mmCIF file of C-alpha atoms and ligand atoms in Angstrom:
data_model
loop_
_atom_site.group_PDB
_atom_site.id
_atom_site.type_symbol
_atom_site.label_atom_id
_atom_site.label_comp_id
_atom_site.label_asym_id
_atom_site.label_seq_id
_atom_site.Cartn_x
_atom_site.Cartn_y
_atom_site.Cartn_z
ATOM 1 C CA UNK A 1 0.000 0.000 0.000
ATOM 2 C CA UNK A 2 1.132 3.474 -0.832
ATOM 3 C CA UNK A 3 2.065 5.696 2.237
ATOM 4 C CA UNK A 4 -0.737 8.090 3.760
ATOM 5 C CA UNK A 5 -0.523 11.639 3.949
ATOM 6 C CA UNK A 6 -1.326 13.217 7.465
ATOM 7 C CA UNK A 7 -0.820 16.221 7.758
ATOM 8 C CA UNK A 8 1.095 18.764 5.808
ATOM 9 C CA UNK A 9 4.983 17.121 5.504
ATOM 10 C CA UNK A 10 3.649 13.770 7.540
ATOM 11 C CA UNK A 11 3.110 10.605 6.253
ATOM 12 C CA UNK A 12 2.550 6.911 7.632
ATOM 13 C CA UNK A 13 4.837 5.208 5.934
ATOM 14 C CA UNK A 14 4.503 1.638 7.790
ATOM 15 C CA UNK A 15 2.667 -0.155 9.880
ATOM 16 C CA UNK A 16 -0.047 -3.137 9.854
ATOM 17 C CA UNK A 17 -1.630 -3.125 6.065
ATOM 18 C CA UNK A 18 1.148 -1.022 4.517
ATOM 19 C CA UNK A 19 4.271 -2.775 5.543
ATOM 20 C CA UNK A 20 4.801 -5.874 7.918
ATOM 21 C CA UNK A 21 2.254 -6.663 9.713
ATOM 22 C CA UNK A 22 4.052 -7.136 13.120
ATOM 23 C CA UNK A 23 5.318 -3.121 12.640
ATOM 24 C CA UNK A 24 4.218 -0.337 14.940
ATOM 25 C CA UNK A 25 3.467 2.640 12.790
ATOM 26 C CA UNK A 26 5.919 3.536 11.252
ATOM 27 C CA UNK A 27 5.939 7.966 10.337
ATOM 28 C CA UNK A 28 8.063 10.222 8.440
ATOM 29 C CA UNK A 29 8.279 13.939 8.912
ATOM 30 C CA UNK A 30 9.625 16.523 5.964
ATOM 31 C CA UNK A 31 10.946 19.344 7.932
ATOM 32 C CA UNK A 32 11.807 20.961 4.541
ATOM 33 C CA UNK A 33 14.285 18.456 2.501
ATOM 34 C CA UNK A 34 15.121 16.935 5.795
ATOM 35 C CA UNK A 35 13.340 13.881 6.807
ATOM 36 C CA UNK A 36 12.562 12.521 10.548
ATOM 37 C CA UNK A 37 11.192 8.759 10.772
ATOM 38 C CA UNK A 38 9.290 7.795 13.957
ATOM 39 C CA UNK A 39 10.318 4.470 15.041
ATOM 40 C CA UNK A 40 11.230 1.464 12.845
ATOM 41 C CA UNK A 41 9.430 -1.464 12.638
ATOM 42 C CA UNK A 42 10.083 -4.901 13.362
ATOM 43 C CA UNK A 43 12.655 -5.169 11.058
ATOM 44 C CA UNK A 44 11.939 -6.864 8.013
ATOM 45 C CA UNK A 45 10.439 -3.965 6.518
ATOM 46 C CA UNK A 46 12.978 -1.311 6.292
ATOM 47 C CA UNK A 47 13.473 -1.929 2.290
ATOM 48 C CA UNK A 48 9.550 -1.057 2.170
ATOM 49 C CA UNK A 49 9.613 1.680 4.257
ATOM 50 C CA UNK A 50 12.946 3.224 2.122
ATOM 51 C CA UNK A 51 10.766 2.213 -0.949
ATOM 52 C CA UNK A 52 7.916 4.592 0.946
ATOM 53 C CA UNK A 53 10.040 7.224 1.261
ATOM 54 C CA UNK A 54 11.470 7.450 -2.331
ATOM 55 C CA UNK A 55 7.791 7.328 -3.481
ATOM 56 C CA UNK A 56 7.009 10.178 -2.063
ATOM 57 C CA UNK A 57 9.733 11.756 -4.057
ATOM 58 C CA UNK A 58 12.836 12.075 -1.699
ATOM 59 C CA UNK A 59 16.025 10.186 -1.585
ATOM 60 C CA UNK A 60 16.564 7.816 1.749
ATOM 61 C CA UNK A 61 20.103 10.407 2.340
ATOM 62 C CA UNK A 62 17.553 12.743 3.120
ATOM 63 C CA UNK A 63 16.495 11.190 6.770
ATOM 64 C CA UNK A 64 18.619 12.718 9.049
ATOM 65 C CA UNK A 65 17.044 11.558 12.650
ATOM 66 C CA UNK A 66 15.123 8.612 13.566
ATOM 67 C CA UNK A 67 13.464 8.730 16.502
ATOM 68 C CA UNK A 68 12.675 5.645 18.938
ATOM 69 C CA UNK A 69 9.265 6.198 21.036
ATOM 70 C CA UNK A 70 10.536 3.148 22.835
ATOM 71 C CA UNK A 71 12.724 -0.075 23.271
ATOM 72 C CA UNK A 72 9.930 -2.819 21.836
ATOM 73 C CA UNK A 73 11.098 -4.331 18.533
ATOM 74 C CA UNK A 74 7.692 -3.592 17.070
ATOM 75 C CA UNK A 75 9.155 -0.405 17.037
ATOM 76 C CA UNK A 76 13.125 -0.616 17.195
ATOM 77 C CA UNK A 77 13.537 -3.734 14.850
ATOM 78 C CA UNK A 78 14.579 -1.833 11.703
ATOM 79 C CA UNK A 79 16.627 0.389 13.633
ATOM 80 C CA UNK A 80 19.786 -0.916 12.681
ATOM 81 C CA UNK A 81 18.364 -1.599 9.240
ATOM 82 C CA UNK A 82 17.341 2.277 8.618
ATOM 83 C CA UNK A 83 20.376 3.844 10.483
ATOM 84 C CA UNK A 84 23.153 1.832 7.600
ATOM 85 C CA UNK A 85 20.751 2.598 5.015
ATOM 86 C CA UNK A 86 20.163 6.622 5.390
ATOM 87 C CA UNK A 87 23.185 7.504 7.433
ATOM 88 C CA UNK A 88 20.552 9.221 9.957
ATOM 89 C CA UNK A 89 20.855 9.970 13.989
ATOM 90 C CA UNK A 90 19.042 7.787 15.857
ATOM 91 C CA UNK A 91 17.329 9.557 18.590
ATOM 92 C CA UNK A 92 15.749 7.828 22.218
ATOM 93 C CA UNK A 93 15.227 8.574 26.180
ATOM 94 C CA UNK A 94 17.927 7.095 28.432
ATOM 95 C CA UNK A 95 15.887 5.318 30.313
ATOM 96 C CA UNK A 96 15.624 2.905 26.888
ATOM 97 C CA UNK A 97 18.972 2.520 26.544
ATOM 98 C CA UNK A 98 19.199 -0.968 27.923
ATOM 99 C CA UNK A 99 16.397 -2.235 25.220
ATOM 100 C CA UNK A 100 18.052 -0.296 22.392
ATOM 101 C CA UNK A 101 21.890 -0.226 22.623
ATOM 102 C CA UNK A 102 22.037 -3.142 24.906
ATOM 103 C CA UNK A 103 19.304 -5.416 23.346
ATOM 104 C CA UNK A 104 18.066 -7.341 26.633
ATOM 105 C CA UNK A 105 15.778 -9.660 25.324
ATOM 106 C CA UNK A 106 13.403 -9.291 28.492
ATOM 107 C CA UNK A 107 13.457 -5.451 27.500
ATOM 108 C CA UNK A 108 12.772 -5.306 23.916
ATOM 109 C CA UNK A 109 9.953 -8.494 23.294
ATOM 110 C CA UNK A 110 11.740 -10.150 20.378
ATOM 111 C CA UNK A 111 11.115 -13.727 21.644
ATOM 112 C CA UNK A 112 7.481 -12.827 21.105
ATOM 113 C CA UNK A 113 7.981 -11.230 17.639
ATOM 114 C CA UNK A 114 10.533 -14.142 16.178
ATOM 115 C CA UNK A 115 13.154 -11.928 15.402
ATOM 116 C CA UNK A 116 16.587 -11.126 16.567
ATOM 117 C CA UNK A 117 17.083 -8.094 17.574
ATOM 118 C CA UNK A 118 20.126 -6.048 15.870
ATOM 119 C CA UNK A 119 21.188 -3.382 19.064
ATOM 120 C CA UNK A 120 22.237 0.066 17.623
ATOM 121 C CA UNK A 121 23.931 2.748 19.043
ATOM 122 C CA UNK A 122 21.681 5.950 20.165
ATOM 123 C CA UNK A 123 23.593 9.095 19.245
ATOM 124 C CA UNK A 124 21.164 11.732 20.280
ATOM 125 C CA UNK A 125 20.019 10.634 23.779
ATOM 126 C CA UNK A 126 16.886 12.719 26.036
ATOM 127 C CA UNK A 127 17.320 12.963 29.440
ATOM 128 C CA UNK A 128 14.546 15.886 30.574
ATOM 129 C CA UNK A 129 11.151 15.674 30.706
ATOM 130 C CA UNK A 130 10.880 17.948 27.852
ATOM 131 C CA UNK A 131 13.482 18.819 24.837
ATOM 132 C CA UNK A 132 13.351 20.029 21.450
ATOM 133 C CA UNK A 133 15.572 18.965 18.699
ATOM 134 C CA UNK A 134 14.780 19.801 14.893
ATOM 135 C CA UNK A 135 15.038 18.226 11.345
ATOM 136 C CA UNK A 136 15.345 21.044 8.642
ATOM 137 C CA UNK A 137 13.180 23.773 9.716
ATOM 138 C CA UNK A 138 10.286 21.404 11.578
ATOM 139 C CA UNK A 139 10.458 21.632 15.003
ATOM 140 C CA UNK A 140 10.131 18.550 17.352
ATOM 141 C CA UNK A 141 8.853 18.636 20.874
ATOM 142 C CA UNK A 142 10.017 15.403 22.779
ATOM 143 C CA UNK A 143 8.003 14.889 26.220
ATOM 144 C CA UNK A 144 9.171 12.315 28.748
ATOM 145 C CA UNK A 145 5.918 10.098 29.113
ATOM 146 C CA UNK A 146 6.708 6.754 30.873
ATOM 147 C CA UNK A 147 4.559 4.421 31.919
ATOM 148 C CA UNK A 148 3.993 1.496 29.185
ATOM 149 C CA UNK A 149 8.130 2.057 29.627
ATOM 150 C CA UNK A 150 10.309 3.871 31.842
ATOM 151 C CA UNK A 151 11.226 5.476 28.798
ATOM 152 C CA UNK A 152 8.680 6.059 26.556
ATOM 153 C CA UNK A 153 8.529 9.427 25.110
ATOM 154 C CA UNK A 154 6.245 11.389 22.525
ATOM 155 C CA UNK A 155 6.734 13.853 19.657
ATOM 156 C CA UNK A 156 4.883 16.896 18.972
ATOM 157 C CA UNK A 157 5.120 18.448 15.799
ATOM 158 C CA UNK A 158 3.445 21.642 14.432
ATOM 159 C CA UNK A 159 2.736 20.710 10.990
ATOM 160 C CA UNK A 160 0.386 23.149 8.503
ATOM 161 C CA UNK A 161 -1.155 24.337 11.521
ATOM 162 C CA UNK A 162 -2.316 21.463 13.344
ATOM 163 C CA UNK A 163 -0.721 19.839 16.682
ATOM 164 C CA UNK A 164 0.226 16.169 15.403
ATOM 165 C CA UNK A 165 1.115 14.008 18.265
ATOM 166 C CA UNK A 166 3.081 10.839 17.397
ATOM 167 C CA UNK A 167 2.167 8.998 20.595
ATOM 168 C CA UNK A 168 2.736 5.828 19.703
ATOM 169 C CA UNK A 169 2.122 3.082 22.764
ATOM 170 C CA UNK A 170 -0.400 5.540 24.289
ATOM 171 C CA UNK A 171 -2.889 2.546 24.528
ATOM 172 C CA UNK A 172 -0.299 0.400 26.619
ATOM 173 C CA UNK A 173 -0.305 -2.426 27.159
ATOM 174 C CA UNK A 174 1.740 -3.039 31.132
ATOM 175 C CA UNK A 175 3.574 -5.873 31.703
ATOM 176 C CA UNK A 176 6.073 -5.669 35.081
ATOM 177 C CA UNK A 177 9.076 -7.413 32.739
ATOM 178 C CA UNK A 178 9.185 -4.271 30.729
ATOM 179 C CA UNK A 179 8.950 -2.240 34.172
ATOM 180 C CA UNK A 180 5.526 -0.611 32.990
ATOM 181 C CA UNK A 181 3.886 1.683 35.404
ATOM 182 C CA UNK A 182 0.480 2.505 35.445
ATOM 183 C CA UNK A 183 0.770 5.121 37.972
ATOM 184 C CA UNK A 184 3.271 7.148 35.507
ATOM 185 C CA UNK A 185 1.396 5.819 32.896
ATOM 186 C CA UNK A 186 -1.578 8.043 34.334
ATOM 187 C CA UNK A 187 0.174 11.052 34.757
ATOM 188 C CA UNK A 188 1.945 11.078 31.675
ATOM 189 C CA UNK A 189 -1.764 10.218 29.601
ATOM 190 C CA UNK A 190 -2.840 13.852 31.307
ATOM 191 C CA UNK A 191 0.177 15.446 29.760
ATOM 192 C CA UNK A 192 -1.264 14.227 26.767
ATOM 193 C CA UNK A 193 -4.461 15.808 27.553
ATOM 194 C CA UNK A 194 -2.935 18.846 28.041
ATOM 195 C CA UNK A 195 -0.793 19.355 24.922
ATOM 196 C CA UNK A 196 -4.809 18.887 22.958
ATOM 197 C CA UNK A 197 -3.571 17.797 20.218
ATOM 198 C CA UNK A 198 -5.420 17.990 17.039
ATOM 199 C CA UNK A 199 -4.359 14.972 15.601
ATOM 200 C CA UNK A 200 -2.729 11.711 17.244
ATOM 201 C CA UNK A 201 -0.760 9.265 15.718
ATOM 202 C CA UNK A 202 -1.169 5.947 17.406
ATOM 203 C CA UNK A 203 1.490 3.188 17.611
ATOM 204 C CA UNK A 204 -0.647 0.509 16.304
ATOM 205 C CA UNK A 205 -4.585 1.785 16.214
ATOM 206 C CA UNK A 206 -4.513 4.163 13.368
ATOM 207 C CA UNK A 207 -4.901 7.998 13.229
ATOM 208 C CA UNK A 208 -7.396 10.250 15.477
ATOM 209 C CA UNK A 209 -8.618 13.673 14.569
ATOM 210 C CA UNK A 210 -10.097 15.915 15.542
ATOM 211 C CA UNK A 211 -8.879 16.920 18.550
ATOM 212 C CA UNK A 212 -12.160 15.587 20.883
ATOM 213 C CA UNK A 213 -11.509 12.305 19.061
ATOM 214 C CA UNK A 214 -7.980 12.254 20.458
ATOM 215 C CA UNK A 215 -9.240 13.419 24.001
ATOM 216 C CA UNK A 216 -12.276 10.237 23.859
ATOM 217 C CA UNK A 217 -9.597 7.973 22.637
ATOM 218 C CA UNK A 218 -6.954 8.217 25.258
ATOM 219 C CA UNK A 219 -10.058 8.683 28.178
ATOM 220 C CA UNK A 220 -11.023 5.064 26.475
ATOM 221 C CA UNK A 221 -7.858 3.849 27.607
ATOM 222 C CA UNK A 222 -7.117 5.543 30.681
ATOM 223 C CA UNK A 223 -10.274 3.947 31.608
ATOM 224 C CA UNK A 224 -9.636 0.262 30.343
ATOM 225 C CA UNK A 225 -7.005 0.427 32.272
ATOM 226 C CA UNK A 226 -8.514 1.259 35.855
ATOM 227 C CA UNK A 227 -9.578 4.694 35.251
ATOM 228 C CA UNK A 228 -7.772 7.864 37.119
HETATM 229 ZN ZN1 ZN B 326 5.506 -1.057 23.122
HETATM 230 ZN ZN1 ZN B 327 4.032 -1.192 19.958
#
């Protein structure tokens, strides 16, 4: 399947239906000749996600900074994959560190996913609860937001006017092996609430807009998961 334009300069580029079926979504932001991907796949995508990217008219040298939501492989897989390809930074919170650049199986969920998982080094690393970095001229707002992970974090992107948050694992799910917590989890869904984003892109349930679609969805989940 072709990728799916978002928002102005965002795309889905892969995910369930458009690349593997095992990938998280998979998004790509045009700052203005400069490319950002958010997250990676499982892994045995990455030549149709490059093959997304060129469709859309750019060259894969253009993706400067990939940026990890997470340590799952769902997302992380075609890390390794993407960095060799494109030359790009790849971009995650500390706390992820022993999923991504140390590759502890417990950590990342391969076993579940039949993979191996490739570990890659994470050159641009977040620390705060909230940082900016950049790709061309598009700003990227990177909040801390654990609780599916200790370090979990999403992006928030002005993009032709609209708020896009690329919130991937905002749905969960918590398992103690991947040191999920719900009460952080909590906390870090009102953040969410906060930012009101316009339009959220999910890790694995598709794109809500407006923005009181975005606000049901995640007070779906807060409250599937034990309410506040
Ligand atoms: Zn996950
Ligand atoms: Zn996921």
């Amino acid at each position: 399947m072709p990728p799916l334009g978002i928002a102005r300069g965002v795309w889905q580029i892969g995910g369930y239906g458009l690349s593997d079926d095992a990938d998280c979504s998979v998004y790509l932001v045009d700052g203005g000749g400069e490319l950002a991907v958010i997250d990676a796949g499982v892994g045995r995508s990455v030549p149709v996600l490059l093959a997304n990217i060129e469709e859309l008219g750019f060259h894969r040298s253009q993706v400067r900074l990939i940026v990890a939501t997470h340590g799952h492989i769902d997302h992380t897989g075609g890390l390794a994959g993407l960095k060799a390809e494109t030359g790009a930074v790849v971009a995650a919170h500390a706390l992820e560190l022993p999923a991504i650049q140390e590759g502890r199986p417990a950590l990342t969920g391969a076993a579940y996913y039949g993979v191996n998982y490739e570990p890659v080094t994470v050159d641009l690393v977040f620390r705060q609860g909230e940082e900016t970095t950049r790709v061309g001229r598009q700003e990227l707002m990177v909040l801390h937001t654990p609780g599916h992970t200790p370090g979990s974090i999403v992006v928030l992107a002005e993009c032709g006017g609209e708020k896009v948050l690329f919130g991937q694992d905002v749905h969960g799910p918590f398992d103690p092996a991947w040191r999920s917590d719900l009460h952080a989890w909590r906390r870090s869904m009102r953040l969410l609430l906060e930012l009101e984003p316009d339009v959220l892109c999910e890790g694995h349930f598709g794109i809500f807009r407006p923005k009181e679609k975005v606000r049901r969805y995640i007070e779906r989940c807060v409250a599937a998961n034990g309410g506040w």
